[in-house]
Coordinates of C-alpha atoms (C1' of nucleotides) in Angstrom, one line a residue:
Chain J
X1 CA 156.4 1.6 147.4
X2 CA 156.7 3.1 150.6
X3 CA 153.7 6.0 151.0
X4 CA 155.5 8.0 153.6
X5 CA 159.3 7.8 155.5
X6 CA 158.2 10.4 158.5
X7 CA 161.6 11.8 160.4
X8 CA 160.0 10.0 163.4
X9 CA 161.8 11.9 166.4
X10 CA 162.1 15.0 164.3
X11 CA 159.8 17.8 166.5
X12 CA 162.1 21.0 166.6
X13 CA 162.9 23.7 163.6
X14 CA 163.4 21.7 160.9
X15 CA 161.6 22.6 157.2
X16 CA 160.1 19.3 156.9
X17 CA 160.8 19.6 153.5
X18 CA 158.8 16.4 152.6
X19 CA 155.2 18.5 153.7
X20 CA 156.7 21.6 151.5
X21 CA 157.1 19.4 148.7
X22 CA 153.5 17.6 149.4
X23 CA 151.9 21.4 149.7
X24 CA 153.7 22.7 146.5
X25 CA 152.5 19.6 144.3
X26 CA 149.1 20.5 145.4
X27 CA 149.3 23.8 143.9
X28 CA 151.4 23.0 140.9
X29 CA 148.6 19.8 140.4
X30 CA 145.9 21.9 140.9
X31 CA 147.3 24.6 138.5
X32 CA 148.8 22.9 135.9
X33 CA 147.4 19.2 135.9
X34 CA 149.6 16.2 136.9
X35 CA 149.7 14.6 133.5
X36 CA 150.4 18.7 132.4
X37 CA 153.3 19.4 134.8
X38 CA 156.8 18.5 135.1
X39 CA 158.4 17.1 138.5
X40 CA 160.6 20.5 138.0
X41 CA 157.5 22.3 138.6
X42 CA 157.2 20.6 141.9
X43 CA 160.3 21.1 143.1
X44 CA 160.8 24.9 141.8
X45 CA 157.5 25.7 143.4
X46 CA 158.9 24.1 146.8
X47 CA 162.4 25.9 146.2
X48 CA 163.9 22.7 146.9
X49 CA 166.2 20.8 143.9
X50 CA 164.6 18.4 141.4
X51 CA 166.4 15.4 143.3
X52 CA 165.0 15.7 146.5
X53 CA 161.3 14.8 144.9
X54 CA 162.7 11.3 144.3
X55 CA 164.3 11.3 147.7
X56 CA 161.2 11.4 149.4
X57 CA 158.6 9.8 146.8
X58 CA 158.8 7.1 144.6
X59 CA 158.1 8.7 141.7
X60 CA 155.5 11.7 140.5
X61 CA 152.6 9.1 141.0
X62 CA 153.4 8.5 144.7
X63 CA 153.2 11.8 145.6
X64 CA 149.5 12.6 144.2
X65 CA 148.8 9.1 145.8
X66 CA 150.0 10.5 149.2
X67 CA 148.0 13.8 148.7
X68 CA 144.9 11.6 148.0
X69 CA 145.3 8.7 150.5
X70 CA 146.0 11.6 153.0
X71 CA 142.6 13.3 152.8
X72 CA 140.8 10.7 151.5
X73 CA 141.1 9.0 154.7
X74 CA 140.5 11.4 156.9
X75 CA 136.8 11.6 155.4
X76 CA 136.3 7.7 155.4
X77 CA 137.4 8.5 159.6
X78 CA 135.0 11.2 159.5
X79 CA 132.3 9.1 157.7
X80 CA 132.4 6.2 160.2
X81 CA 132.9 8.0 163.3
X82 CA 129.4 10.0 161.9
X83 CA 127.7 6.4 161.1
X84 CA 128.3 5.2 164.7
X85 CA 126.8 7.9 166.5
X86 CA 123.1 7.7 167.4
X87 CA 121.9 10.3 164.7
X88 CA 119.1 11.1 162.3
X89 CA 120.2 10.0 158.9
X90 CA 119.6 13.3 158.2
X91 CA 122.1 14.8 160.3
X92 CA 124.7 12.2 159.2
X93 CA 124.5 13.2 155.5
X94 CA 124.3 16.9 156.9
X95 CA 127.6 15.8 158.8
X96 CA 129.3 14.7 155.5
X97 CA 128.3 17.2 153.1
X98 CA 129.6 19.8 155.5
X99 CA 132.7 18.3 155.9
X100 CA 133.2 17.8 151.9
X101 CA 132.5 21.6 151.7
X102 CA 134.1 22.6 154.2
X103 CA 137.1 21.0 152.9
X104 CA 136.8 22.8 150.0
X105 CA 136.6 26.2 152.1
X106 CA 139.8 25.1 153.5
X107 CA 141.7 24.4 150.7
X108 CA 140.6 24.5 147.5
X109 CA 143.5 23.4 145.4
X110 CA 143.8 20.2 147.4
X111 CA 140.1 19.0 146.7
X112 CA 140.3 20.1 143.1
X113 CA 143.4 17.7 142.7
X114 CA 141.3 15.0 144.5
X115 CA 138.2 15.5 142.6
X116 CA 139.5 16.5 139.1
X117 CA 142.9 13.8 139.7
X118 CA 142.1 10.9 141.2
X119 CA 138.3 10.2 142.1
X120 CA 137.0 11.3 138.6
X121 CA 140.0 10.0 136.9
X122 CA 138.7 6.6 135.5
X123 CA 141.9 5.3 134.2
X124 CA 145.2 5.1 136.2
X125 CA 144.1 6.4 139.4
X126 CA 141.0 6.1 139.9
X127 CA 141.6 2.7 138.9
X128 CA 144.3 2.6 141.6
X129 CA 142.3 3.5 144.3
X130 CA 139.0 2.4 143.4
X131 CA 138.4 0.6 146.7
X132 CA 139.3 2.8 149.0
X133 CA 136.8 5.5 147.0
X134 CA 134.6 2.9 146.7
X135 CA 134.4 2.7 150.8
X136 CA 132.9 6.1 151.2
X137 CA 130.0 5.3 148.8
X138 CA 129.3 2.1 150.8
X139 CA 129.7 3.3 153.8
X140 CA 126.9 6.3 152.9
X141 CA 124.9 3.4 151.3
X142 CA 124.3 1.8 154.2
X143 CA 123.2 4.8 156.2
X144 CA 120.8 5.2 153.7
X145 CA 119.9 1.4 153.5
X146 CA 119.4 1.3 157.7
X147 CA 117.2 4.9 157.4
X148 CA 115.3 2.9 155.1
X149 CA 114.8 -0.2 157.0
X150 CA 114.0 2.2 159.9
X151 CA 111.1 3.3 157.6
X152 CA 112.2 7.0 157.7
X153 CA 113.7 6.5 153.8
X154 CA 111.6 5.3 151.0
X155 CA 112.5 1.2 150.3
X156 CA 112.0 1.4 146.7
X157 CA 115.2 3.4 145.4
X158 CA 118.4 1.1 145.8
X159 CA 120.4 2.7 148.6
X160 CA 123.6 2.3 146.7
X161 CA 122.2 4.2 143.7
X162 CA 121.2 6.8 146.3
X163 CA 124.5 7.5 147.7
X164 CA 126.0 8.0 144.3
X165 CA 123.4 10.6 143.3
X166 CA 124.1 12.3 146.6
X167 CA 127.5 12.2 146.7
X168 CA 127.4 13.1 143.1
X169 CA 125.5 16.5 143.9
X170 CA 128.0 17.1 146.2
X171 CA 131.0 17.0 144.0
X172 CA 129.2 18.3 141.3
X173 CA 128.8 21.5 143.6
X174 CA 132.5 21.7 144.1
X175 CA 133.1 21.4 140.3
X176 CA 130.7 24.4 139.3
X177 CA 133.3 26.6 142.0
X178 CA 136.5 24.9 140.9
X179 CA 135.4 26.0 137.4
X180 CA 133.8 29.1 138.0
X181 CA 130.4 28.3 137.3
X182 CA 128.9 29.0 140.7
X183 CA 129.5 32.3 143.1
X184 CA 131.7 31.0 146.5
X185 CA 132.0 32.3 149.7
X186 CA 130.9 31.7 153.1
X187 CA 127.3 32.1 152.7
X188 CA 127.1 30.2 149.4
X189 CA 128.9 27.2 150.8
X190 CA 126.5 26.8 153.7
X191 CA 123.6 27.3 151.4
X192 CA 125.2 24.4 149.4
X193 CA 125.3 22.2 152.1
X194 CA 121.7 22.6 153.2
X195 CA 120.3 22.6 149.5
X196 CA 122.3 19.2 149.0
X197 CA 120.7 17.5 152.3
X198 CA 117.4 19.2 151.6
X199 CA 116.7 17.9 148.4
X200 CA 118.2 14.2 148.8
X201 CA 116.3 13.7 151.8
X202 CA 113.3 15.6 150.2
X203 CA 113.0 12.6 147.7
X204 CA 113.8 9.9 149.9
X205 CA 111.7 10.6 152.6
X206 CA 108.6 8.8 153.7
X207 CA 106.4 11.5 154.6
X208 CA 107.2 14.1 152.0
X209 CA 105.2 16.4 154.5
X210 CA 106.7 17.4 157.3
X211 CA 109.5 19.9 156.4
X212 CA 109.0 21.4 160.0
X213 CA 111.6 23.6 161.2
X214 CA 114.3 23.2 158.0
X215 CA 112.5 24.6 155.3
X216 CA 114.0 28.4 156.2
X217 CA 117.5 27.6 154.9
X218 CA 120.5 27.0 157.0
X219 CA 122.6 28.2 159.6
Chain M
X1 CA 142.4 25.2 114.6
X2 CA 139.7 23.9 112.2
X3 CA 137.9 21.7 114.4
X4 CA 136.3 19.9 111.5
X5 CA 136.9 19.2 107.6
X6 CA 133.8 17.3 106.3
X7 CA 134.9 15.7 103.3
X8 CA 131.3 17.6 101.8
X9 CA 130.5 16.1 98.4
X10 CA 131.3 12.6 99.5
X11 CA 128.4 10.3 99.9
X12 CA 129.1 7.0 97.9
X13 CA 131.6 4.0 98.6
X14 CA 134.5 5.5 100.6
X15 CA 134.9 3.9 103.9
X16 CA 135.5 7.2 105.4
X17 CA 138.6 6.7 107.8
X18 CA 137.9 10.0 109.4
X19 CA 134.5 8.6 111.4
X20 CA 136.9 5.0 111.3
X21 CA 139.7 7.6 113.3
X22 CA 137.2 9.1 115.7
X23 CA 135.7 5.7 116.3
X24 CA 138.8 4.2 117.1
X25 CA 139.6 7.2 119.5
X26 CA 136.9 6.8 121.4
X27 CA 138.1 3.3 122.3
X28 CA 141.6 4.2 122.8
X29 CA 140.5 7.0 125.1
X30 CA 138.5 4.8 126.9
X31 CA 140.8 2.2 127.3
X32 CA 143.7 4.3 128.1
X33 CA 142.9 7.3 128.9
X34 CA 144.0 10.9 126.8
X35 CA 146.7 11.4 128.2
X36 CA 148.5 7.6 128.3
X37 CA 147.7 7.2 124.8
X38 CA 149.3 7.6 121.5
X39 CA 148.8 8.7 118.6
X40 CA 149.6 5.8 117.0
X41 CA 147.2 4.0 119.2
X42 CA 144.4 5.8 117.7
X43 CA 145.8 4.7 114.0
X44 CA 146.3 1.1 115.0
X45 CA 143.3 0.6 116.7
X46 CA 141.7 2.3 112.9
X47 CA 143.9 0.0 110.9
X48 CA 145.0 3.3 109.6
X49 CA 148.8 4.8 108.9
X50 CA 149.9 7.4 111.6
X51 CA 150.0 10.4 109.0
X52 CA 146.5 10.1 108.1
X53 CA 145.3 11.1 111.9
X54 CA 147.2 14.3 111.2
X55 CA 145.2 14.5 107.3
X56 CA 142.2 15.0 109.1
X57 CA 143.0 16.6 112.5
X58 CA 145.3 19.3 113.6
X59 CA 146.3 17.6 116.5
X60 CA 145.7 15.1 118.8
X61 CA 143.5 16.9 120.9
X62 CA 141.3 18.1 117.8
X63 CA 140.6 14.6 117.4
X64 CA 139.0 14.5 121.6
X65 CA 137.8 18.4 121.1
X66 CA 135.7 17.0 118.0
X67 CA 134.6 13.5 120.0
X68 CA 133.2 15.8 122.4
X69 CA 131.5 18.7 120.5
X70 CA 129.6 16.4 118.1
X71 CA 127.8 14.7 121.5
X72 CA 127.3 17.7 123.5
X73 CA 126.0 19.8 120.8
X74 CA 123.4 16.7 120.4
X75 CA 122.6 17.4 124.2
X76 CA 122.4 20.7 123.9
X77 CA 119.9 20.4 120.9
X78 CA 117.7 18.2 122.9
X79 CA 117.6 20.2 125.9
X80 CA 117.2 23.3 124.0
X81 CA 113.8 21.3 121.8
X82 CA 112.6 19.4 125.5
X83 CA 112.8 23.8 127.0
X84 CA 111.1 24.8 123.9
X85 CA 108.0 22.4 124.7
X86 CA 104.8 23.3 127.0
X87 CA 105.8 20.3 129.4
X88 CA 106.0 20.0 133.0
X89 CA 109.4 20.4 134.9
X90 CA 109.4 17.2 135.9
X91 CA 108.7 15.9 132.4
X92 CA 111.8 18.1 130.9
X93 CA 114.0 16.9 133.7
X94 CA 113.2 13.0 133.0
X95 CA 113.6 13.7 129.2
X96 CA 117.3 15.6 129.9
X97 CA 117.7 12.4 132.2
X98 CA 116.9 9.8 129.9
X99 CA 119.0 11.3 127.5
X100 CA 122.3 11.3 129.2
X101 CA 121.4 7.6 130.5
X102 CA 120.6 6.6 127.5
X103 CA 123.6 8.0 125.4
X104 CA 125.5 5.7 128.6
X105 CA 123.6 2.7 127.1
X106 CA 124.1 3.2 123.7
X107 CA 128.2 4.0 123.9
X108 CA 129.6 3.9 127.3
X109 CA 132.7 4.0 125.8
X110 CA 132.1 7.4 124.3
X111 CA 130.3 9.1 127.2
X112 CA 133.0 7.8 129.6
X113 CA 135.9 10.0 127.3
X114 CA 133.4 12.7 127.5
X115 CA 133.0 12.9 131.0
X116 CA 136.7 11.4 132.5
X117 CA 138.4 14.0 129.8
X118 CA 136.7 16.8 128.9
X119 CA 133.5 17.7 131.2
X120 CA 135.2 17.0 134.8
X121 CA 138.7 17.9 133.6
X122 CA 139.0 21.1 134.7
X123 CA 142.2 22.0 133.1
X124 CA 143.1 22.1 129.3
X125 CA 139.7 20.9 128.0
X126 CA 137.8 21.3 131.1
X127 CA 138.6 24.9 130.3
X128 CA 138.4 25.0 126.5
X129 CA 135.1 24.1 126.4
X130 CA 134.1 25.2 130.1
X131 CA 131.7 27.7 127.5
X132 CA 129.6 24.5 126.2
X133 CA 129.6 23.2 129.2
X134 CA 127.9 25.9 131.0
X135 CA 125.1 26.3 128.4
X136 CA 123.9 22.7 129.2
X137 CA 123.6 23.6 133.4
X138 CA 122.6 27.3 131.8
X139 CA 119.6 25.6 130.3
X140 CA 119.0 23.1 133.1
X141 CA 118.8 26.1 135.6
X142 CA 116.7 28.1 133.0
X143 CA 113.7 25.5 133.8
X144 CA 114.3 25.0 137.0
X145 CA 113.7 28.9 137.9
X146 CA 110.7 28.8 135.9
X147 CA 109.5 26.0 137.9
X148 CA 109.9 28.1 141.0
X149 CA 108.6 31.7 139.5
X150 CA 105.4 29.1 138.6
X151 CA 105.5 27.7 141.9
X152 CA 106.1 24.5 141.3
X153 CA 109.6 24.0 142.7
X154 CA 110.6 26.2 146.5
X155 CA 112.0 29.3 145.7
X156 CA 114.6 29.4 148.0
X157 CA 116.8 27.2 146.6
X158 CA 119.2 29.0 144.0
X159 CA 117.9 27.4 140.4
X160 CA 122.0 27.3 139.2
X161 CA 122.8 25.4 142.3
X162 CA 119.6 22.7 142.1
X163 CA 120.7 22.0 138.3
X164 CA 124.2 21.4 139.0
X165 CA 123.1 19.0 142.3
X166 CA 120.8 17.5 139.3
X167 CA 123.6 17.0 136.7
X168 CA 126.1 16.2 138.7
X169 CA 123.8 13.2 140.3
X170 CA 123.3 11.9 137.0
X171 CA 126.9 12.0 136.2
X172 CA 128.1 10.3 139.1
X173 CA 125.4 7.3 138.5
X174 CA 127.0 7.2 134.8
X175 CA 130.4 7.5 136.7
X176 CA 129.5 4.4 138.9
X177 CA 128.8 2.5 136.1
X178 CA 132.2 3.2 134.5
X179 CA 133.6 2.1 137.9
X180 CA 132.2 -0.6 137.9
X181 CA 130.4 -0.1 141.4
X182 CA 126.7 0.1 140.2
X183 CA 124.9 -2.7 138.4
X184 CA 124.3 -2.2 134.6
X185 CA 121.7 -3.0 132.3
X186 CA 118.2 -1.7 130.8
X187 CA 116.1 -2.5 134.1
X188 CA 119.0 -0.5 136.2
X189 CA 119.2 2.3 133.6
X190 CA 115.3 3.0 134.0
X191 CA 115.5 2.9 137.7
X192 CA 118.3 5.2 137.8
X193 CA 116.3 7.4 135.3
X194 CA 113.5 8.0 137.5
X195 CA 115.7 7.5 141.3
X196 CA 117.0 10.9 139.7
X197 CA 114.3 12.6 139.0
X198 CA 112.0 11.4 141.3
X199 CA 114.8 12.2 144.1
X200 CA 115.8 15.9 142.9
X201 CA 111.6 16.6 142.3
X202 CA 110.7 15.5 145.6
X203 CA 113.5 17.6 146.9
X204 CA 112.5 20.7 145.0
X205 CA 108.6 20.7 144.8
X206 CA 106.3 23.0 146.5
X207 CA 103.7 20.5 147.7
X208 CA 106.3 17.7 149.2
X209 CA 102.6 15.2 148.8
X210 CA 101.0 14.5 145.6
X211 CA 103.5 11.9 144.1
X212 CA 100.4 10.3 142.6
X213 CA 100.7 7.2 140.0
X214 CA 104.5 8.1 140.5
X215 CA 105.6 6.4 143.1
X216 CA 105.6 2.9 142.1
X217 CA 108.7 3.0 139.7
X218 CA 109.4 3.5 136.6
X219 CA 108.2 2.5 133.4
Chain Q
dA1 C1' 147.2 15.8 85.1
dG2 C1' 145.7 17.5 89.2
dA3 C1' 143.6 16.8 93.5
dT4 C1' 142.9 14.4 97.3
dG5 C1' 143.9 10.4 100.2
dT6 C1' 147.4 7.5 102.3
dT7 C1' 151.8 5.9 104.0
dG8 C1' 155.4 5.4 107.7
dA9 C1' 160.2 6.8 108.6
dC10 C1' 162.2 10.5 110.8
dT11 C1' 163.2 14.5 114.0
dG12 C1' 163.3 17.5 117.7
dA13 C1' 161.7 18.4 122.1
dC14 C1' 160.6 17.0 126.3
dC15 C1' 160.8 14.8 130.8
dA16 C1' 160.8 11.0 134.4
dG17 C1' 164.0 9.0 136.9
dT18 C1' 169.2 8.1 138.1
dC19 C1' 173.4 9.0 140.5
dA20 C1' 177.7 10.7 142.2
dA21 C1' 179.0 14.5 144.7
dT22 C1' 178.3 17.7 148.4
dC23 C1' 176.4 19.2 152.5
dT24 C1' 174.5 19.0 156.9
dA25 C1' 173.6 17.3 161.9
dC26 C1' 174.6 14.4 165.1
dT27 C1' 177.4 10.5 167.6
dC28 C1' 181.0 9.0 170.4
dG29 C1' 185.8 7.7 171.6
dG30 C1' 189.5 10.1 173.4
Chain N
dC1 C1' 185.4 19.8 174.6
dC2 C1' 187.2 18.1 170.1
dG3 C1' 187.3 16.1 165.7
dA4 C1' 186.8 11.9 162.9
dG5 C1' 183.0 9.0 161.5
dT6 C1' 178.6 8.4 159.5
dA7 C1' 173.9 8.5 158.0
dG8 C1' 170.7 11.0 156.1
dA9 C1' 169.5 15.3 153.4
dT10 C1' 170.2 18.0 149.4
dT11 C1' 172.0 19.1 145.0
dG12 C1' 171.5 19.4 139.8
dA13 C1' 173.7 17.5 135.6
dC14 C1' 172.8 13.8 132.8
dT15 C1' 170.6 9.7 130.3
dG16 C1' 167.4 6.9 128.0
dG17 C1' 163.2 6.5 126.2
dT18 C1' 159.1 8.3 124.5
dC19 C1' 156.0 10.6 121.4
dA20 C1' 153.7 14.6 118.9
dG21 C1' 154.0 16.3 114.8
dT22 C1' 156.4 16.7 109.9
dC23 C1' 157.2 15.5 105.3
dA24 C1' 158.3 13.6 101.0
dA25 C1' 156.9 9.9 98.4
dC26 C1' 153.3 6.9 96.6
dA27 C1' 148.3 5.6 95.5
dT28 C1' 143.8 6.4 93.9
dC29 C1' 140.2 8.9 91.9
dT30 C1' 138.1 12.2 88.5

DNA sequence: AGATGTTGACTGACCAGTCAATCTACTCGG
DNA sequence: CCGAGTAGATTGACTGGTCAGTCAACATCT
């Protein structure tokens, strides 16, 4: 049950095998699938014996639930520390679609396992952690809701239903590189980000006029 | 490796178990998930013997590659006849819209399987029919460039990437009605029709006024 | 009688998870 | 400073159960 035993004092050389094992299921998921793959893989690919997967995790399940909570949370941190500032809601959902991105930059094979894994995956663990998803969507709903009680957002598209489609876009961006379908690369990612915010907030907008300043593409 | 064997000359009586097979698939699937289920789910659930799954597929992933095929191709017919028409963008991308919503409404259970396992699954089927796939956002991006070379849409937002922000929003509304975490029903289907279009239009459109006699909602 | 449909017991492979043994690294009394 | 004691780390062979796919027999139709 236990999501993570950390080695508490441990600081100086030692492997940390438990993060070798966490980084090597991230490849091996991402490669191979986790319903595909065999615990072997995970351990071969860490160069650490079969054994020591169960010393550290639970079982298989745990450790694609660590790899998800992991991330996962750090966005939701991300996500509300965004929402409290004093910010445009334009900005904020600039804020979060770079960070999604961005994550992807960093590490692809992490956020394909996330996206393809667990926050697509209706059955088993999506299922599992259908709440804590659930809190990024709400949390972006009700930036949107407040933009449009500020007036600055249209009232007559449910915010909720707006979040999805924007979050949607996002991770729909992600899947076209994961699978190929759209070129990557520095340049392209920044594009994405702008062309996601630019066109939500192009259609939720009040005054549909107004582009001032944004409309030359980003960075 | 046959994906199909139509039983041809049959027409009459016979209860056809194949269709009874898929059928029952799509439920298993959708209840368990691909990879959780067996076999013998499938020829329960079809009040069929286990052998007979294996009479008319090759394996048990013939039996999802076939579930999915037979949907998309529909897909890809309509979007291909909707192209084909002198209509406006925004007219094309309502009709692709309504399409996808509406296949939700009319078997959730079937366009849940086709989007949890095959369309966002980007290993083993992901990648089998990664191909098919494309043609659909192919298509989608085909009409969005000719809205821009027209000068309906901004031209400085790549065509490939606006129809994957475009599909992938409509997904992820379909997604949160699998989840649970949208409201269902034929009033929140047609909102979520137009919230789609409306929202990627007014994102992409030249002349950000002009949303005459659409504003109000739809239907 | 031949073809096609239908049955379900059986097999062979595969793999998650267990466990007893071995190996560290570090503690502490002498 | 030493060496027995110990707790955690690490190993990999093994087990128990599961399940996709096979097949030989039986049924039904033409």
């Amino acid at each position: 049950m236990s999501t993570a035993r950390p080695p508490a004092g441990r600081a100086k050389a030692a492997p940390d095998k438990r993060r070798l094992i966490l980084d090597a299921a991230v490849r091996v998921f991402a490669r191979q699938g986790f319903h595909t793959c065999r615990v072997s893989d995970i351990a071969d690919e860490a160069g650490v014996a079969y054994g020591l997967v169960y010393h550290y995790f639970g079982s298989k399940d745990e450790v694609l639930d660590t790899l998800f909570l992991e991330r996962w949370n750090v966005m939701l941190e991300l996500i509300r520390e965004v929402d409290a500032e004093p910010l445009p809601v334009r900005d904020k959902l600039r804020a979060i679609a770079s960070f999604i991105v961005d994550s992807y930059h960093h590490d692809p094979d992490l956020m394909k396992v996330i996206i393809v894994e667990v926050t697509r995956a209706a059955n088993s663990f999506g299922d599992t952690h259908i709440g804590t998803i659930r809190e990024a969507y709400d949390l972006i709903g009700g930036m949107i809701a407040k933009a449009q009680a500020e007036g600055v957002f249209k009232p007559e598209i449910e915010a909720r239903f707006a979040a999805m489609a924007f979050y949607g876009a996002i991770e729909q961006l992600l899947t076209g590189w994961i699978f190929g379908l759209l070129p990557q690369g520095e340049e392209h990612f920044e594009r994405a980000k702008w062309l996601v915010v630019e066109t939500v907030c192009g259609g939720l907008e009040t005054r549909p006029a107004g582009h001032a300043g944004a409309v030359s593409g980003p960075v």
